[in-house]
CSV table of C-alpha atoms in Angstrom, one decimal:
chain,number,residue,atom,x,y,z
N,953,UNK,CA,23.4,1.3,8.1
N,954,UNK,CA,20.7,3.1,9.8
N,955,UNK,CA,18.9,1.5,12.8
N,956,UNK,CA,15.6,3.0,12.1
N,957,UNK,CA,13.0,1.9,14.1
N,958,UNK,CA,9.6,0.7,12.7
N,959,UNK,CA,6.8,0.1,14.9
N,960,UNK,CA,7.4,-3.1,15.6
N,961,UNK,CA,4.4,-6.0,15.8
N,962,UNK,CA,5.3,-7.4,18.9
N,963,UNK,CA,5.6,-4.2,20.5
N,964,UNK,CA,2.9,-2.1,19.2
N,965,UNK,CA,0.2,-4.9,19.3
N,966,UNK,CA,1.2,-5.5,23.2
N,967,UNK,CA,-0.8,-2.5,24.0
N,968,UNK,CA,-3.7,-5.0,23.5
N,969,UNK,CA,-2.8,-6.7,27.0
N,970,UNK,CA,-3.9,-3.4,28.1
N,971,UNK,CA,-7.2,-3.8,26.3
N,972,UNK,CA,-8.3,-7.6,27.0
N,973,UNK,CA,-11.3,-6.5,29.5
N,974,UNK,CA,-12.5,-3.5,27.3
N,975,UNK,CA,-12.1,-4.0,23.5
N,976,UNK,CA,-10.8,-1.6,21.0
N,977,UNK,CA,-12.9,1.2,20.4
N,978,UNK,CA,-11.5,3.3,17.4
N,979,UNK,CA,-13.4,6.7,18.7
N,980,UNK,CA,-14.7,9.7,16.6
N,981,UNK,CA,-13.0,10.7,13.2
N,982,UNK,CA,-13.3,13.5,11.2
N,983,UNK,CA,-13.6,13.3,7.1
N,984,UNK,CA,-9.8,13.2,5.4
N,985,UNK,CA,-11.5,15.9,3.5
N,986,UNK,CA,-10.5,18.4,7.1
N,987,UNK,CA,-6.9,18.1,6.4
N,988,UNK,CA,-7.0,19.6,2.9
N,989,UNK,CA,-7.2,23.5,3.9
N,990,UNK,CA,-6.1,25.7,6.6
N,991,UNK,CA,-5.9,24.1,10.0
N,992,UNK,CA,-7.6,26.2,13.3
N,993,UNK,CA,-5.8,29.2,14.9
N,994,UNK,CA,-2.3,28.7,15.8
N,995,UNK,CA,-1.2,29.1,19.5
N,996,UNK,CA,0.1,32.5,20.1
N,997,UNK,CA,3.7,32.1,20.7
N,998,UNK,CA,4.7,33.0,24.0
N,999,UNK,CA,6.3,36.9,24.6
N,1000,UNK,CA,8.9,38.1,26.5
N,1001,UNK,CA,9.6,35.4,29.8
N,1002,UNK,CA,6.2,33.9,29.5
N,1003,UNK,CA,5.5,29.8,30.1
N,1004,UNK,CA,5.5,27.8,27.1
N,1005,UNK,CA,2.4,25.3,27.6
N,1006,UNK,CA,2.2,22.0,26.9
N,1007,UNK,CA,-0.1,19.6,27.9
N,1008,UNK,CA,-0.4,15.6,29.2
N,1009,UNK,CA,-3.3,13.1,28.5
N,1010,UNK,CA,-3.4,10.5,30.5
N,1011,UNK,CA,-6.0,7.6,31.1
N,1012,UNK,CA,-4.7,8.1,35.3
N,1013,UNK,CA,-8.5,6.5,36.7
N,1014,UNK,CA,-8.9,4.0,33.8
N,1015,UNK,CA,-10.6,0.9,34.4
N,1016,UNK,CA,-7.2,-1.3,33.6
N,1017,UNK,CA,-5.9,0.4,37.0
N,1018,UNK,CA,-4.7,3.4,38.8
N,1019,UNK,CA,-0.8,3.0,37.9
N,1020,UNK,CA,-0.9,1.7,34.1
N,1021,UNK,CA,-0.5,4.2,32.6
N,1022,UNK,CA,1.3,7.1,34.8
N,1023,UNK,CA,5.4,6.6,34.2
N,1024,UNK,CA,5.2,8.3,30.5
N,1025,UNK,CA,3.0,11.4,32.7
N,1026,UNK,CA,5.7,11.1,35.5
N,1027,UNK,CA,8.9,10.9,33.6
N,1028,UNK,CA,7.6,14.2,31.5
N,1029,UNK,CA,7.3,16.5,34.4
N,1030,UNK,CA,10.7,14.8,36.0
N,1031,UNK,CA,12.1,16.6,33.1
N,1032,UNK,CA,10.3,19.7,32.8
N,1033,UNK,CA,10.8,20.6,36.5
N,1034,UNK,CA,14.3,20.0,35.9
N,1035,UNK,CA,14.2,21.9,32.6
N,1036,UNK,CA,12.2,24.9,34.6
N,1037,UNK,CA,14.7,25.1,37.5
N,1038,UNK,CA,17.9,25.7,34.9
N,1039,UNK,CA,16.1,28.3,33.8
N,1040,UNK,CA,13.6,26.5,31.1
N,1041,UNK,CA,14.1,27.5,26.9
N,1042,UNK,CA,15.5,30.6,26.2
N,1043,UNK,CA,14.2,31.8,29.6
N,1044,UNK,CA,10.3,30.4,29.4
N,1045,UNK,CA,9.5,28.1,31.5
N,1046,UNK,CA,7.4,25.3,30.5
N,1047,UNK,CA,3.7,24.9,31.8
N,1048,UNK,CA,2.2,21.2,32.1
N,1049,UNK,CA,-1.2,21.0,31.6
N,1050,UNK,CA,-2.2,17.6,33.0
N,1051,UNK,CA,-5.9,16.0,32.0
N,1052,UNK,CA,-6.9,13.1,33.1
N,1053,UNK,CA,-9.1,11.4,30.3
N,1054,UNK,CA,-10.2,8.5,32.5
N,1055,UNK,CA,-9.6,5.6,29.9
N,1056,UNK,CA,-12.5,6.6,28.0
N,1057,UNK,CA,-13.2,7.8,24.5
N,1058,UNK,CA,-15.8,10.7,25.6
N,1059,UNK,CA,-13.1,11.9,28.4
N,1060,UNK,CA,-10.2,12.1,25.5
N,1061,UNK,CA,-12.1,13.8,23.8
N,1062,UNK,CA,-13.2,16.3,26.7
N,1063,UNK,CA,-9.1,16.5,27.6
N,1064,UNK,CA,-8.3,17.2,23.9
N,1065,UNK,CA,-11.0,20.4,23.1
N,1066,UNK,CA,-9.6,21.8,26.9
N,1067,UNK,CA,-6.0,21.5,25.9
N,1068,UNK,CA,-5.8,22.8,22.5
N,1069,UNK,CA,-9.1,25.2,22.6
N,1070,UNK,CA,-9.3,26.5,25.6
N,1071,UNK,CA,-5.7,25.8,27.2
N,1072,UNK,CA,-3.9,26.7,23.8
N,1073,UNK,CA,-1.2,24.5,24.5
N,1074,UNK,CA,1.8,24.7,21.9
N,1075,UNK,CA,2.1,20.6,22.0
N,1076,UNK,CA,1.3,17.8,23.6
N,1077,UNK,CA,3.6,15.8,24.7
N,1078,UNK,CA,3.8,11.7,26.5
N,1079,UNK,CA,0.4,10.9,25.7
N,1080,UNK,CA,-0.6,7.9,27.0
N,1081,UNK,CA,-4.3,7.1,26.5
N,1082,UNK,CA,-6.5,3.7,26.6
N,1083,UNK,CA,-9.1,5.3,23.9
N,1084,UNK,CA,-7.2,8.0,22.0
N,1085,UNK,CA,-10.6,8.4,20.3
N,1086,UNK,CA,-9.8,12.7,20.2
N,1087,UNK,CA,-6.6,11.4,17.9
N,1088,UNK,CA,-8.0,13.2,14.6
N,1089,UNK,CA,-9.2,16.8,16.3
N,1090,UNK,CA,-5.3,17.2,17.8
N,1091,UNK,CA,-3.9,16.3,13.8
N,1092,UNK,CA,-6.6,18.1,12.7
N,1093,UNK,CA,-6.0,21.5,14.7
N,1094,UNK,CA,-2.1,20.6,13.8
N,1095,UNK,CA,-1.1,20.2,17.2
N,1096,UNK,CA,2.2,18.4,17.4
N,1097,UNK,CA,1.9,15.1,19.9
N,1098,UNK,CA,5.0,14.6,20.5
N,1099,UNK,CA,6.4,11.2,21.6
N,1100,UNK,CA,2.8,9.4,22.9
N,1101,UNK,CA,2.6,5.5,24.0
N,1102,UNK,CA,1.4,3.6,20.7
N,1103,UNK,CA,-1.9,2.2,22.2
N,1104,UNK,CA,-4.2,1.5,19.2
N,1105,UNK,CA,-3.5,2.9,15.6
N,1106,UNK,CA,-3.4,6.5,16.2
N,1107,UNK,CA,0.2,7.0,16.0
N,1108,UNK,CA,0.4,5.2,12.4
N,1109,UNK,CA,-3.0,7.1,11.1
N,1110,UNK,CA,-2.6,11.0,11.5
N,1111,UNK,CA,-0.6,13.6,10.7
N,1112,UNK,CA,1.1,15.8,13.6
N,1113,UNK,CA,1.0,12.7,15.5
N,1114,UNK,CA,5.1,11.7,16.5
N,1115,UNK,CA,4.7,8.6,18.3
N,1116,UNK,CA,8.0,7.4,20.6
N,1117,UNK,CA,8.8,4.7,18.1
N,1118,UNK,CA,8.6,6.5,14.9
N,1119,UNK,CA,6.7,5.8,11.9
N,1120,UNK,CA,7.0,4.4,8.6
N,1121,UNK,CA,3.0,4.6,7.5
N,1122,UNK,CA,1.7,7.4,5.4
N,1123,UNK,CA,-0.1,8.5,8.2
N,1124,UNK,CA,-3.5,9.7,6.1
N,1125,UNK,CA,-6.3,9.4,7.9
N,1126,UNK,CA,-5.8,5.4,7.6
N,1127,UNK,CA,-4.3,3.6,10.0
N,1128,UNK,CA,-1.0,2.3,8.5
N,1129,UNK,CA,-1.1,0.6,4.6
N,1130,UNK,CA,-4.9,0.3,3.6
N,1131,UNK,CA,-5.8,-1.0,7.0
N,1132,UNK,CA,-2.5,-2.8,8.3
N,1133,UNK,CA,-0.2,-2.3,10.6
N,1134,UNK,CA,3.5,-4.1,9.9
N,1135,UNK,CA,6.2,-5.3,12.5
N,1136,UNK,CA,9.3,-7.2,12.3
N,1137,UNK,CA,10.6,-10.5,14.1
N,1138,UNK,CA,13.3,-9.1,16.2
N,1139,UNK,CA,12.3,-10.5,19.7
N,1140,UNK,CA,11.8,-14.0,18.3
N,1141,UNK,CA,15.0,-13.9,16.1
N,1142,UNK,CA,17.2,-12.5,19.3
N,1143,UNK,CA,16.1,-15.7,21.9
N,1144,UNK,CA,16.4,-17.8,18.9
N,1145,UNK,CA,20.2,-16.6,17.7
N,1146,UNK,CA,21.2,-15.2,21.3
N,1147,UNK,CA,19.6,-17.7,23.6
N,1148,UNK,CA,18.9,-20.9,21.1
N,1149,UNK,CA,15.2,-21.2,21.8
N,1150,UNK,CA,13.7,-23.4,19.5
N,1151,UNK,CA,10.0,-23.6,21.3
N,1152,UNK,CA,8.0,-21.6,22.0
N,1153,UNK,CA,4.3,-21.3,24.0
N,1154,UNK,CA,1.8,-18.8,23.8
N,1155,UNK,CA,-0.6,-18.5,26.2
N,1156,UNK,CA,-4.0,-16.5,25.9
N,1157,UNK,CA,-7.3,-15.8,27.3
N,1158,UNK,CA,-10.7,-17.4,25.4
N,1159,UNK,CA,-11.4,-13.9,24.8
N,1160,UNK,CA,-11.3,-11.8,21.4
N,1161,UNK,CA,-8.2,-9.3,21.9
N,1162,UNK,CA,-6.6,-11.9,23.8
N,1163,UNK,CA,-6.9,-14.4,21.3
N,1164,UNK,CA,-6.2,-12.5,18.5
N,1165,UNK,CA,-2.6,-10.9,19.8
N,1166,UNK,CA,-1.5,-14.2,20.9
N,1167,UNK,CA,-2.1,-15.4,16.9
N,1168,UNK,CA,0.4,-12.2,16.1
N,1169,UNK,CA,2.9,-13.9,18.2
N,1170,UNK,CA,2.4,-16.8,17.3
N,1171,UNK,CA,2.7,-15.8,13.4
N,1172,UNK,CA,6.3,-14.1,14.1
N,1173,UNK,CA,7.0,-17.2,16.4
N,1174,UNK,CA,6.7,-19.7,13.2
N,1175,UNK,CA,8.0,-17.4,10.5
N,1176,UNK,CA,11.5,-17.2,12.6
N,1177,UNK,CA,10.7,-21.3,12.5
N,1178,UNK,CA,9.8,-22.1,16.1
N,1179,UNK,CA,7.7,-24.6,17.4
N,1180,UNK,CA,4.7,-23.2,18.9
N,1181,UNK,CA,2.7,-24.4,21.8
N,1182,UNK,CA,-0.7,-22.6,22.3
N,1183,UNK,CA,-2.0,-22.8,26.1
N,1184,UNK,CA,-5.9,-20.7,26.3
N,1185,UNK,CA,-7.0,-20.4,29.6
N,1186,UNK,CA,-10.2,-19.8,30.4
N,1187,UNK,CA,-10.7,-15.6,30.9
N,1188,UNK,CA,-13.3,-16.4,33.9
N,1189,UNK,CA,-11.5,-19.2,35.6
N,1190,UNK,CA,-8.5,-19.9,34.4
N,1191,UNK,CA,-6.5,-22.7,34.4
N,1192,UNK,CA,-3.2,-21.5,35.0
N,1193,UNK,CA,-1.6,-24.5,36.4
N,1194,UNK,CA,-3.1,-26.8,33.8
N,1195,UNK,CA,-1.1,-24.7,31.0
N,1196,UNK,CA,2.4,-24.5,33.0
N,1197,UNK,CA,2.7,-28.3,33.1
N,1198,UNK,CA,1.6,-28.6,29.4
N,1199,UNK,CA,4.4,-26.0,28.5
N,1200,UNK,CA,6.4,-28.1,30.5
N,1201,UNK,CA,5.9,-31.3,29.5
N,1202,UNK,CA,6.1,-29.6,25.8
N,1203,UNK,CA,9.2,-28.4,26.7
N,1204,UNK,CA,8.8,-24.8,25.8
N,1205,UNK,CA,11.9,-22.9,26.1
N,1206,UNK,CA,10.0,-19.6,25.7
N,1207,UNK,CA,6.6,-18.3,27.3
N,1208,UNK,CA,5.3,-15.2,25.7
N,1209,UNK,CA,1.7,-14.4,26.5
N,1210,UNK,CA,-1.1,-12.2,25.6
N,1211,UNK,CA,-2.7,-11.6,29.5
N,1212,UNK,CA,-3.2,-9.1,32.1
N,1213,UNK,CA,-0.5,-8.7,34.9
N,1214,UNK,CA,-2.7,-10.3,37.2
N,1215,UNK,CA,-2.6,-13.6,35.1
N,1216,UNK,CA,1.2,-13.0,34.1
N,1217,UNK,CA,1.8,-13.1,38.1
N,1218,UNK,CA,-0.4,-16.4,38.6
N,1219,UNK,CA,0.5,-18.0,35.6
N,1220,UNK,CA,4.4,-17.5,36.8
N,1221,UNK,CA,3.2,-19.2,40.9
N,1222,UNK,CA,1.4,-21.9,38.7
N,1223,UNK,CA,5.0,-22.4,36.2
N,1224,UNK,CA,7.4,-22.9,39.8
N,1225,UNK,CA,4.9,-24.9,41.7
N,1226,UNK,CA,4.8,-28.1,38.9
N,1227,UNK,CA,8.5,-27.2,38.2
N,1228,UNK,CA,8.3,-25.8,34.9
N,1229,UNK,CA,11.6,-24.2,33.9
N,1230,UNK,CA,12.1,-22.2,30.8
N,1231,UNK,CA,15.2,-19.8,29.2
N,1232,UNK,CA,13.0,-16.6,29.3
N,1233,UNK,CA,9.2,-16.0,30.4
N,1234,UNK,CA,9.4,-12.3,28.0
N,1235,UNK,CA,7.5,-9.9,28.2
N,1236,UNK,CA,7.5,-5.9,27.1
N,1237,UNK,CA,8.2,-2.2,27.9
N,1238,UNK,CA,4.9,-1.9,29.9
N,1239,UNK,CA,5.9,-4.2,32.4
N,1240,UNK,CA,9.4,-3.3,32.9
N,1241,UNK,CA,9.4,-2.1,35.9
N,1242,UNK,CA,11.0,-2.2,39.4
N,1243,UNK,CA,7.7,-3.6,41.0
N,1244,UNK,CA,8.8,-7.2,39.9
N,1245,UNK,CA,9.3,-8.3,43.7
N,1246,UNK,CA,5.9,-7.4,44.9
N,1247,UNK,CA,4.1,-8.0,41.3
N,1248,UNK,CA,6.2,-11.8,41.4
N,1249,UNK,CA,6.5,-12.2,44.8
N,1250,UNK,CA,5.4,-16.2,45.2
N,1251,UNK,CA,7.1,-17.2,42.1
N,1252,UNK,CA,11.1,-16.9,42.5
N,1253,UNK,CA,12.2,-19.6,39.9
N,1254,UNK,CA,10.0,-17.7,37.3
N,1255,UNK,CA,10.5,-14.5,38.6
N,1256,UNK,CA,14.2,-14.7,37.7
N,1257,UNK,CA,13.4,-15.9,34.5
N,1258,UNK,CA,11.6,-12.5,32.9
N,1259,UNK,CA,13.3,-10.6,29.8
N,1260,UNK,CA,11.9,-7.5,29.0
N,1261,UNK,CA,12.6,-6.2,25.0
N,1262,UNK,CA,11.9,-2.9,24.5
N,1263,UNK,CA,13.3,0.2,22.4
N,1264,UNK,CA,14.6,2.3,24.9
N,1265,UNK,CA,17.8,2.5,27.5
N,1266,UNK,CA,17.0,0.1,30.2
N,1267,UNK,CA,16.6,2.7,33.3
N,1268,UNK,CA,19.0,0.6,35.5
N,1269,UNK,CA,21.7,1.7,33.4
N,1270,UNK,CA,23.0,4.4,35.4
N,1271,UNK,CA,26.6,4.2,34.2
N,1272,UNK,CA,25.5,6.1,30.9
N,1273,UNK,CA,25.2,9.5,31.5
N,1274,UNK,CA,21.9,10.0,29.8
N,1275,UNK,CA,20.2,7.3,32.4
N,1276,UNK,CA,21.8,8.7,35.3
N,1277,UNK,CA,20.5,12.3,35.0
N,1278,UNK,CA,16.9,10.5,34.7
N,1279,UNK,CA,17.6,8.6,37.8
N,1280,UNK,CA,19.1,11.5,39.6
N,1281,UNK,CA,15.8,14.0,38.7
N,1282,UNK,CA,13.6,11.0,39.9
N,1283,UNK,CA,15.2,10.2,43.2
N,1284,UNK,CA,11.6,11.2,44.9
N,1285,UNK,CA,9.3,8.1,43.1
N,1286,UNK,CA,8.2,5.1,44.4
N,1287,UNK,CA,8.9,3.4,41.9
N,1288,UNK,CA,11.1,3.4,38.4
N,1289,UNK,CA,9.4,2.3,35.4
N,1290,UNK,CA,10.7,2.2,31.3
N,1291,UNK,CA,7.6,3.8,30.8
N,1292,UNK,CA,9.3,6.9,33.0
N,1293,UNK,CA,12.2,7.1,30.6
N,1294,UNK,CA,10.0,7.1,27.5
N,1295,UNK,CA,8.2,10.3,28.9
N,1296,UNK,CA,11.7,11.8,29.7
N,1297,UNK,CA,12.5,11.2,26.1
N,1298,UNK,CA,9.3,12.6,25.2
N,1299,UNK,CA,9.9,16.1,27.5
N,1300,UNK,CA,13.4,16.6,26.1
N,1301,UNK,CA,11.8,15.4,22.2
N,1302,UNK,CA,9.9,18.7,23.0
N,1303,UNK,CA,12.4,20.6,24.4
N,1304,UNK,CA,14.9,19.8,21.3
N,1305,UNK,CA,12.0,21.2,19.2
N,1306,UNK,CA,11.1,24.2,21.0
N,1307,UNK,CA,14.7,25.2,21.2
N,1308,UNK,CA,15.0,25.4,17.6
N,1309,UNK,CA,11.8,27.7,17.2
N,1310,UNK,CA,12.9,30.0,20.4
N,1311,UNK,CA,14.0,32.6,18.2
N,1312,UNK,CA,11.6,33.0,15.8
N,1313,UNK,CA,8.7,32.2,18.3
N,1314,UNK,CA,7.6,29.0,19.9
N,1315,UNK,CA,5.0,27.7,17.8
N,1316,UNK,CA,2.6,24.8,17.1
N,1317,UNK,CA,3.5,25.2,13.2
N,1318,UNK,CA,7.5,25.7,14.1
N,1319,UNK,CA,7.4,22.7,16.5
N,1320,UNK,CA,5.6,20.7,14.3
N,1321,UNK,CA,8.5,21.9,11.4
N,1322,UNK,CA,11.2,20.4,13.7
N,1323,UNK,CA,9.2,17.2,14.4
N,1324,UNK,CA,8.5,16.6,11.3
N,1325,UNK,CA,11.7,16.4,9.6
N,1326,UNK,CA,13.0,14.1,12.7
N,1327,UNK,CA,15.7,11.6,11.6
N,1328,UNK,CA,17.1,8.9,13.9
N,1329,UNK,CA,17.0,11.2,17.1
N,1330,UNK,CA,17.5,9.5,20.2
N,1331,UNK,CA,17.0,11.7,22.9
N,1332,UNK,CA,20.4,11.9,23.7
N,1333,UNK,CA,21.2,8.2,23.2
N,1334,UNK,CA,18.1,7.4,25.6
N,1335,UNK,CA,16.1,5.6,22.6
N,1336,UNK,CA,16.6,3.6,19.3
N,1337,UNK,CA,17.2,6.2,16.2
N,1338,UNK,CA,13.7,7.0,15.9
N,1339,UNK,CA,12.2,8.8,11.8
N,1340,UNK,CA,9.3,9.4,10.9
N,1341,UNK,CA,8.8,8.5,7.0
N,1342,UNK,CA,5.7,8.4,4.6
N,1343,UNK,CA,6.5,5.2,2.3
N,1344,UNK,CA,4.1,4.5,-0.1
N,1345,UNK,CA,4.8,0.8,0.4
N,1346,UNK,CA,5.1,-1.2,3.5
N,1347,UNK,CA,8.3,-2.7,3.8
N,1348,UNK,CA,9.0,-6.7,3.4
N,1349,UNK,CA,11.7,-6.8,5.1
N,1350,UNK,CA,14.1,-4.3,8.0
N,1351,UNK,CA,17.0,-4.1,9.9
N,1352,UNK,CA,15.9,-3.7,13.2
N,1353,UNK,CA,17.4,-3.3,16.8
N,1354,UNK,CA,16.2,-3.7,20.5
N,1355,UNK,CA,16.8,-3.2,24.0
N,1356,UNK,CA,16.8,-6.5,25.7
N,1357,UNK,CA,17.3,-7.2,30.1
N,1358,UNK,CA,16.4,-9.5,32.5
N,1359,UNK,CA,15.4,-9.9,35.9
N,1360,UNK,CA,17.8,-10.8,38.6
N,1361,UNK,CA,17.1,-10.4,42.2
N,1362,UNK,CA,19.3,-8.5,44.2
N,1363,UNK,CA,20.1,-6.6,40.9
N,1364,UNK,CA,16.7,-5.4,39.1
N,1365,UNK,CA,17.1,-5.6,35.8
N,1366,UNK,CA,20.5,-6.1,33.9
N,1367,UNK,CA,20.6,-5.1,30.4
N,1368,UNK,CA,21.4,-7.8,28.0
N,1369,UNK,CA,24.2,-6.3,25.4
N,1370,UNK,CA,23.8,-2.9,24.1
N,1371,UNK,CA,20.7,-1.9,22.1
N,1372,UNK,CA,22.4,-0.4,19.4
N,1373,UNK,CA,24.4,-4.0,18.6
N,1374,UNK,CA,21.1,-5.5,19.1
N,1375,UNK,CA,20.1,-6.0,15.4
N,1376,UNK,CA,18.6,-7.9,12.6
N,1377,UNK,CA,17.6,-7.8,9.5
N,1378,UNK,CA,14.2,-9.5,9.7
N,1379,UNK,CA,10.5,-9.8,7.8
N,1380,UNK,CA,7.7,-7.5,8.3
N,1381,UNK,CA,4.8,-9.2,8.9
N,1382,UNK,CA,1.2,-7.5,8.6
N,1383,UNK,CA,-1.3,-7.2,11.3
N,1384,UNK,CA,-5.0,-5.3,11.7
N,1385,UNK,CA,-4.9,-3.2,14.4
């Protein structure tokens, strides 16, 4: 049975932890009217030995913080200057184009009209953005984004968009089915069958985005049939050690939360010092990283107590050789991230594509071609079998899989079985992005 990968609620909407301080801006959007005729100039495909470009948006100086959004950014040039020194496709090399959009709407914007207009770049590629608000100029010059981080709706809404979990919306100018996103239950269903969690808290900020994700948990939480305690903290001066010992004495087994790291980490110190101990403190792809000591460092009980779900190979994984060439090419960083593998993915996504068009010419419309017929690719077994589909209908229900570790000091992160066994056939619940 296929493993397709929908974009799952639990998942797509963590992006909002991302967004508690700043809100949800949706950006400019041009009329649907603008995608019934001819699209804007193609980029010239490149002649003889000359660079394919390709350029990378990323919110580097947003206000959320300096390294939030870099690994995508970092793990695509990993790969392309390992790509370039083999001799890049069909003897081009490839030429990143890096903009910095600075989290905002007006600075996408900026970074998309100097790519595509003035850059000509053939694709875009690992986009990672806080306000993708320039979403709807990149479909609407059909410019192929190719594998960007699912922050917001933009990825579900427009064509020539290829986020790095796939799609299943009609992508029309609308974000998902007449408004709503859908995701399945996966992460609930795994500590529940794997793990036999039967509560579950939720904590969350007294703030809008905050309090709104941590009701989409909570929703999944109760329709896999948990018991759900809801801890809200204050957002000015939170309570953190108030909410451990009522998960405690509630005896969650679970803690999933809908807060910045900053809160994660203090809400983890507040957990070990009033003794609350729980089967998994989860949390996602974004904070998978190998900055847990530093991030954790005055909480050890809890510290050893994160899972991390996610849709790609964990990066620790260096006995598969598809991990291991990632880990070899990124010897020189600070720091590993999933995040970095994702834009690895992402680089070779692009490279896949280009390779099929380098005979004919590398172009935005050939590119696009490849991408667009995408079926379960994986990046060579670095991702979840990842489509792209156009049903009319949302689906009620999906088989579903997921990449699941947890922290262990002294190890990093251990994977927990293999993602591709990982699976279940679970609901789709709606959400509004």
């Amino acid at each position: 049975m296929r493993r397709t990968r929908p974009h799952r609620a639990a998942e797509g909407a963590a992006a909002a932890a991302l967004l508690l301080l700043l809100g949800t801006a949706c950006g400019s959007r041009l009329p649907e009217s603008d995608f019934e005729h001819g699209g804007r100039s193609n980029a010239p495909a490149p002649s003889s030995n000359a660079p394919v470009r390709v350029g990378i948006i990323t919110s580097a100086t947003s206000p959320v913080g300096g390294n939030a959004f870099t690994g995508p950014r970092d793990g695509a040039k990993a790969y392309f200057d390992l790509l370039n020194a083999r001799g890049g496709i069909d003897g081009h090399p490839v030429e990143v184009r890096e903009c910095d959009d600075g989290g905002s709407g007006v600075g996408n914007n900026t970074c998309v009209h100097r790519l595509i207009d003035e850059d000509q770049v053939v694709a875009l590629v690992a986009t990672t953005a806080l306000d993708y608000a320039g979403a709807s100029r990149v479909s609407h010059a059909r410019v192929p984004d190719i594998g960007g981080q699912p922050i917001g709706a933009a990825y579900d809404t427009w064509p020539h968009l290829y986020g790095i979990y796939g799609s299943l919306a009609p992508r029309n100018g609308t974000p998902g089915w007449d408004g709503k996103l859908y995701g399945g239950t996966e992460v609930y269903r795994y500590f529940k069958r794997e793990k036999g969690a039967r509560t579950a808290a939720v904590v969350s900020y007294n703030q809008a985005a905050s309090a709104a994700y941590a009701r989409l948990v909570e929703q999944g939480l109760k329709a896999e049939g948990y018991k759900v305690v809801t801890e809200q903290v204050d957002f000015a001066l939170p309570n953190f050690r108030a909410a451990a010992a009522d998960l405690k004495e509630q005896g969650a087994d679970l803690v999933f939360d809908a807060i910045d790291t900053h809160g994660n980490a203090q809400l983890c110190k507040a957990m070990d010092e009033v003794g609350a101990k729980v089967i998994a403190k989860v949390t996602n792809v974004q904070n998978w990283t190998s900055t847990v000591p530093d991030d954790y460092k005055d909480s050890p009980r809890c510290r050893n107590a994160l899972w991390a779900t996610g849709s790609s190979r964990n990066y620790e994984d260096t006995g598969n050789a598809a991990v291991r060439r990632f880990r070899d090419a990124t010897r020189g960083l600070k720091t590993h991230s999933q995040w970095q593998v994702e834009g690895w993915a992402a680089a070779l996504w692009f490279t896949d594509a280009a390779k099929s068009c380098a005979r004919t010419g590398i172009t935005r419309a050939c590119v696009d071609a490849f991408m667009n017929r995408s079926e379960d690719y994986t990046a060579g077994g670095l991702l979840l079998p990842v489509a792209f589909e156009r049903l009319a209908e949302p689906p009620k229900d999906r088989r579903t899989c997921l990449s699941v570790a947890r922290w262990q000091d002294g190890r990093g992160w251990v994977s927990q079985g293999d993602m591709n066994s990982n699976c279940f056939d679970v609901p789709q619940l709606s959400y509004q992005p």
